[in-house]
């Protein structure tokens, strides 16, 4: 049962298409695991549809329809899709079939597997600190996304944020600020939060972490390591 | 250049409510009420859209566009969904033409408002409609109405064209997808009715909040950039947006009056 959800304005921004790729990945990951938020997001997409329809119509070029039909005919029926993400049933985001785990054993939602290159077993981990590994997935300047793996009972350095950090639990659990986060739960932390998440003792904890500004580590080790680990 | 957009409205307190940008007159564009306020409304539109026109070089302002009066038959969302289902069954150019005449000019307007110059907006509108043809086998009327589906195609093309980025999406064939529960009656709603319900919910919002909702879809700025440019805390930007969207959701959950 998911108890921590993204705020409405974040779901709305995802529906509107104004989020960066890393934050969109966090939304797609949470929405895969959370039917309640999917319903909210669907409402916002419907809102987008209504708003576009209520738009006053622009004038098209006189030959617009003919040009579009020409484009369709030129593409032909047998030509593969362009590299543009589909609506809803994207083909470009689908990982290679060989890397997709069979139903029942999959851990990572497919939008995430696209970046990891497969399910959790395909992750290429790099050490980040005692008991902590990570795998950078997206780093485009605006926001970055990474997988984090924390050993049972270990904690991440105490840190705070200049911008936002979104964390989604994929395996195991962690607690922070007196709250417990499990699979599918999404935690949002902003500049006002300084926390020190601790992984549950029952299992390793795997999370997707998305940050839109560099983290600030509160302890000496974190500050010393920060330039080297590129967070 | 400070535009008369979401920046302004978020900078003000939620109570000022001066411009009825997406007020009842606009939303009820197909009613007689539309005509009664047309003159005042057109003035407002020219005022709020002038900078857009300047930027895009477009010759048509919203006020000039032919939206007054009775709706063409094709504005019926259920008819649009029926047309898409017919196109899915049989790729017919006549059916496609009717869809094109309704959606392409609106998708072009969407692209232009989000900053595409005239030529690019035209191109993206045509590409979106070509994508509708190409992806028609994926259209699922159980999941989305026509306007929702075409909006999502246009939005994704825009992200690809403007930012060279992808928009990671939920895949319905994902083995990790947690299925919808039996509850959530909203989702049982006919998708044609959903568009009507969304329209009705919008109509209940105070003008200022309706405008925040509207501009969230037509102004592509991260919340942090908005906060920085306005010099107000990010949290304030977010909470004002949150209130507007919560109110919209609440209105959507309530029975139509």
mmCIF file of C-alpha atoms in Angstrom, chain A residues 2-181:
data_model
loop_
_atom_site.group_PDB
_atom_site.id
_atom_site.type_symbol
_atom_site.label_atom_id
_atom_site.label_comp_id
_atom_site.label_asym_id
_atom_site.label_seq_id
_atom_site.Cartn_x
_atom_site.Cartn_y
_atom_site.Cartn_z
ATOM 1 C CA UNK A 2 1.590 3.246 -1.149
ATOM 2 C CA UNK A 3 1.227 6.039 1.393
ATOM 3 C CA UNK A 4 3.543 8.746 0.041
ATOM 4 C CA UNK A 5 2.509 10.418 -3.208
ATOM 5 C CA UNK A 6 3.701 13.277 -5.432
ATOM 6 C CA UNK A 7 1.964 16.647 -5.007
ATOM 7 C CA UNK A 8 -0.795 17.521 -7.470
ATOM 8 C CA UNK A 9 1.171 20.298 -9.155
ATOM 9 C CA UNK A 10 3.932 17.821 -9.947
ATOM 10 C CA UNK A 11 1.504 15.372 -11.567
ATOM 11 C CA UNK A 12 -0.056 18.276 -13.445
ATOM 12 C CA UNK A 13 3.353 19.451 -14.687
ATOM 13 C CA UNK A 14 4.103 15.900 -15.868
ATOM 14 C CA UNK A 15 0.778 15.796 -17.735
ATOM 15 C CA UNK A 16 1.445 19.225 -19.228
ATOM 16 C CA UNK A 17 4.878 18.100 -20.387
ATOM 17 C CA UNK A 18 6.842 20.772 -18.545
ATOM 18 C CA UNK A 19 9.051 18.502 -16.427
ATOM 19 C CA UNK A 20 12.634 17.643 -17.307
ATOM 20 C CA UNK A 21 13.431 14.098 -18.365
ATOM 21 C CA UNK A 22 14.770 12.950 -14.978
ATOM 22 C CA UNK A 23 11.718 14.143 -13.043
ATOM 23 C CA UNK A 24 9.452 12.679 -15.731
ATOM 24 C CA UNK A 25 11.207 9.360 -15.181
ATOM 25 C CA UNK A 26 10.384 9.601 -11.465
ATOM 26 C CA UNK A 27 6.731 10.283 -12.316
ATOM 27 C CA UNK A 28 6.510 7.378 -14.789
ATOM 28 C CA UNK A 29 8.091 5.085 -12.185
ATOM 29 C CA UNK A 30 5.703 6.098 -9.418
ATOM 30 C CA UNK A 31 2.643 6.022 -11.707
ATOM 31 C CA UNK A 32 3.482 2.471 -12.783
ATOM 32 C CA UNK A 33 3.255 1.419 -9.139
ATOM 33 C CA UNK A 34 0.421 3.704 -8.026
ATOM 34 C CA UNK A 35 -3.040 3.396 -9.646
ATOM 35 C CA UNK A 36 -4.419 6.255 -7.511
ATOM 36 C CA UNK A 37 -1.936 8.751 -8.932
ATOM 37 C CA UNK A 38 -2.470 7.326 -12.428
ATOM 38 C CA UNK A 39 -6.123 8.313 -12.127
ATOM 39 C CA UNK A 40 -5.151 11.852 -11.078
ATOM 40 C CA UNK A 41 -2.683 12.086 -13.952
ATOM 41 C CA UNK A 42 -5.341 10.853 -16.412
ATOM 42 C CA UNK A 43 -7.617 13.662 -15.251
ATOM 43 C CA UNK A 44 -4.865 16.181 -15.899
ATOM 44 C CA UNK A 45 -4.204 14.742 -19.371
ATOM 45 C CA UNK A 46 -7.917 15.021 -20.096
ATOM 46 C CA UNK A 47 -7.673 18.609 -18.913
ATOM 47 C CA UNK A 48 -4.871 19.173 -21.426
ATOM 48 C CA UNK A 49 -7.076 17.728 -24.163
ATOM 49 C CA UNK A 50 -9.973 19.990 -23.245
ATOM 50 C CA UNK A 51 -7.743 23.064 -23.082
ATOM 51 C CA UNK A 52 -6.261 22.349 -26.511
ATOM 52 C CA UNK A 53 -9.768 21.892 -27.942
ATOM 53 C CA UNK A 54 -10.942 25.153 -26.390
ATOM 54 C CA UNK A 55 -7.996 26.864 -28.015
ATOM 55 C CA UNK A 56 -9.014 29.253 -30.695
ATOM 56 C CA UNK A 57 -8.044 27.674 -33.996
ATOM 57 C CA UNK A 58 -5.009 28.990 -35.853
ATOM 58 C CA UNK A 59 -5.103 29.338 -39.600
ATOM 59 C CA UNK A 60 -3.275 26.565 -41.379
ATOM 60 C CA UNK A 61 -1.473 26.836 -44.669
ATOM 61 C CA UNK A 62 -3.899 26.185 -47.542
ATOM 62 C CA UNK A 63 -2.223 22.925 -48.498
ATOM 63 C CA UNK A 64 -1.821 21.645 -44.938
ATOM 64 C CA UNK A 65 -4.058 18.590 -45.274
ATOM 65 C CA UNK A 66 -2.549 17.611 -48.625
ATOM 66 C CA UNK A 67 0.957 18.057 -47.215
ATOM 67 C CA UNK A 68 0.118 15.883 -44.211
ATOM 68 C CA UNK A 69 -1.414 13.162 -46.362
ATOM 69 C CA UNK A 70 1.702 13.372 -48.531
ATOM 70 C CA UNK A 71 3.850 12.904 -45.434
ATOM 71 C CA UNK A 72 1.776 9.872 -44.468
ATOM 72 C CA UNK A 73 2.007 8.322 -47.931
ATOM 73 C CA UNK A 74 5.735 8.989 -48.146
ATOM 74 C CA UNK A 75 6.297 7.292 -44.799
ATOM 75 C CA UNK A 76 4.434 4.247 -46.125
ATOM 76 C CA UNK A 77 2.689 1.672 -44.047
ATOM 77 C CA UNK A 78 5.655 -0.570 -43.422
ATOM 78 C CA UNK A 79 8.032 2.069 -42.123
ATOM 79 C CA UNK A 80 9.029 1.882 -38.500
ATOM 80 C CA UNK A 81 7.990 4.542 -36.036
ATOM 81 C CA UNK A 82 10.106 7.634 -35.683
ATOM 82 C CA UNK A 83 12.113 8.094 -32.536
ATOM 83 C CA UNK A 84 9.377 10.051 -30.849
ATOM 84 C CA UNK A 85 7.801 8.740 -27.694
ATOM 85 C CA UNK A 86 4.253 7.502 -28.171
ATOM 86 C CA UNK A 87 1.406 8.519 -26.076
ATOM 87 C CA UNK A 88 0.668 5.871 -23.527
ATOM 88 C CA UNK A 89 2.076 2.895 -25.336
ATOM 89 C CA UNK A 90 5.544 4.026 -26.240
ATOM 90 C CA UNK A 91 7.602 1.680 -28.297
ATOM 91 C CA UNK A 92 10.820 3.647 -28.101
ATOM 92 C CA UNK A 93 10.948 3.335 -24.337
ATOM 93 C CA UNK A 94 10.812 -0.432 -24.494
ATOM 94 C CA UNK A 95 14.058 -2.148 -23.596
ATOM 95 C CA UNK A 96 15.381 -5.038 -25.653
ATOM 96 C CA UNK A 97 13.184 -8.092 -25.049
ATOM 97 C CA UNK A 98 16.145 -10.163 -23.871
ATOM 98 C CA UNK A 99 16.789 -7.769 -21.009
ATOM 99 C CA UNK A 100 13.229 -7.676 -19.746
ATOM 100 C CA UNK A 101 12.594 -10.041 -16.898
ATOM 101 C CA UNK A 102 9.533 -12.244 -17.210
ATOM 102 C CA UNK A 103 6.330 -11.293 -15.470
ATOM 103 C CA UNK A 104 6.322 -11.925 -11.763
ATOM 104 C CA UNK A 105 10.020 -11.452 -11.253
ATOM 105 C CA UNK A 106 10.415 -7.916 -12.572
ATOM 106 C CA UNK A 107 11.408 -5.329 -10.035
ATOM 107 C CA UNK A 108 12.085 -2.199 -12.031
ATOM 108 C CA UNK A 109 9.235 -0.564 -13.962
ATOM 109 C CA UNK A 110 9.885 -0.588 -17.728
ATOM 110 C CA UNK A 111 10.472 3.177 -18.100
ATOM 111 C CA UNK A 112 13.325 2.736 -15.650
ATOM 112 C CA UNK A 113 14.650 -0.434 -17.303
ATOM 113 C CA UNK A 114 15.146 1.596 -20.471
ATOM 114 C CA UNK A 115 17.821 3.650 -18.678
ATOM 115 C CA UNK A 116 19.296 0.830 -16.596
ATOM 116 C CA UNK A 117 19.537 -1.461 -19.611
ATOM 117 C CA UNK A 118 17.438 -4.181 -18.015
ATOM 118 C CA UNK A 119 16.078 -5.186 -14.657
ATOM 119 C CA UNK A 120 17.946 -4.774 -11.375
ATOM 120 C CA UNK A 121 20.464 -7.518 -12.233
ATOM 121 C CA UNK A 122 21.682 -5.408 -15.176
ATOM 122 C CA UNK A 123 22.542 -2.401 -12.986
ATOM 123 C CA UNK A 124 26.204 -1.394 -13.059
ATOM 124 C CA UNK A 125 26.924 -0.236 -9.530
ATOM 125 C CA UNK A 126 29.621 2.159 -8.463
ATOM 126 C CA UNK A 127 30.636 2.620 -4.824
ATOM 127 C CA UNK A 128 29.486 5.868 -3.257
ATOM 128 C CA UNK A 129 30.304 5.402 0.391
ATOM 129 C CA UNK A 130 30.201 2.773 3.132
ATOM 130 C CA UNK A 131 27.398 0.372 2.230
ATOM 131 C CA UNK A 132 26.151 2.602 -0.582
ATOM 132 C CA UNK A 133 26.320 2.164 -4.354
ATOM 133 C CA UNK A 134 24.825 4.126 -7.175
ATOM 134 C CA UNK A 135 24.258 4.023 -10.907
ATOM 135 C CA UNK A 136 23.882 7.403 -12.673
ATOM 136 C CA UNK A 137 21.064 7.265 -15.248
ATOM 137 C CA UNK A 138 20.436 10.813 -16.454
ATOM 138 C CA UNK A 139 22.622 13.876 -15.984
ATOM 139 C CA UNK A 140 21.547 16.666 -18.315
ATOM 140 C CA UNK A 141 22.323 19.756 -16.286
ATOM 141 C CA UNK A 142 18.738 20.505 -15.313
ATOM 142 C CA UNK A 143 18.233 17.440 -13.180
ATOM 143 C CA UNK A 144 19.906 14.119 -12.615
ATOM 144 C CA UNK A 145 18.556 10.653 -11.933
ATOM 145 C CA UNK A 146 20.370 7.738 -10.330
ATOM 146 C CA UNK A 147 19.684 4.396 -8.773
ATOM 147 C CA UNK A 148 20.851 4.069 -5.176
ATOM 148 C CA UNK A 149 21.527 0.801 -3.372
ATOM 149 C CA UNK A 150 21.901 0.940 0.391
ATOM 150 C CA UNK A 151 22.978 -2.048 2.473
ATOM 151 C CA UNK A 152 20.504 -3.214 5.167
ATOM 152 C CA UNK A 153 20.519 -0.861 8.146
ATOM 153 C CA UNK A 154 23.023 1.558 6.586
ATOM 154 C CA UNK A 155 22.372 5.228 6.148
ATOM 155 C CA UNK A 156 23.049 7.815 3.479
ATOM 156 C CA UNK A 157 25.167 10.803 4.500
ATOM 157 C CA UNK A 158 23.196 13.533 6.107
ATOM 158 C CA UNK A 159 22.403 16.006 3.356
ATOM 159 C CA UNK A 160 20.143 18.849 2.429
ATOM 160 C CA UNK A 161 19.166 20.258 -0.932
ATOM 161 C CA UNK A 162 19.432 23.449 -2.883
ATOM 162 C CA UNK A 163 16.555 22.315 -5.043
ATOM 163 C CA UNK A 164 14.370 19.262 -4.828
ATOM 164 C CA UNK A 165 15.123 15.628 -4.300
ATOM 165 C CA UNK A 166 12.589 12.984 -5.245
ATOM 166 C CA UNK A 167 13.185 9.486 -3.945
ATOM 167 C CA UNK A 168 11.121 6.434 -4.920
ATOM 168 C CA UNK A 169 11.629 3.109 -3.171
ATOM 169 C CA UNK A 170 11.878 0.130 -5.518
ATOM 170 C CA UNK A 171 13.045 -2.581 -3.125
ATOM 171 C CA UNK A 172 13.280 -2.789 0.653
ATOM 172 C CA UNK A 173 12.485 0.285 2.697
ATOM 173 C CA UNK A 174 14.026 3.248 4.455
ATOM 174 C CA UNK A 175 13.026 5.614 7.178
ATOM 175 C CA UNK A 176 13.678 9.326 7.404
ATOM 176 C CA UNK A 177 12.213 12.013 9.585
ATOM 177 C CA UNK A 178 10.187 9.460 11.569
ATOM 178 C CA UNK A 179 8.444 8.098 8.480
ATOM 179 C CA UNK A 180 8.792 4.799 6.702
ATOM 180 C CA UNK A 181 9.039 4.514 2.914
#
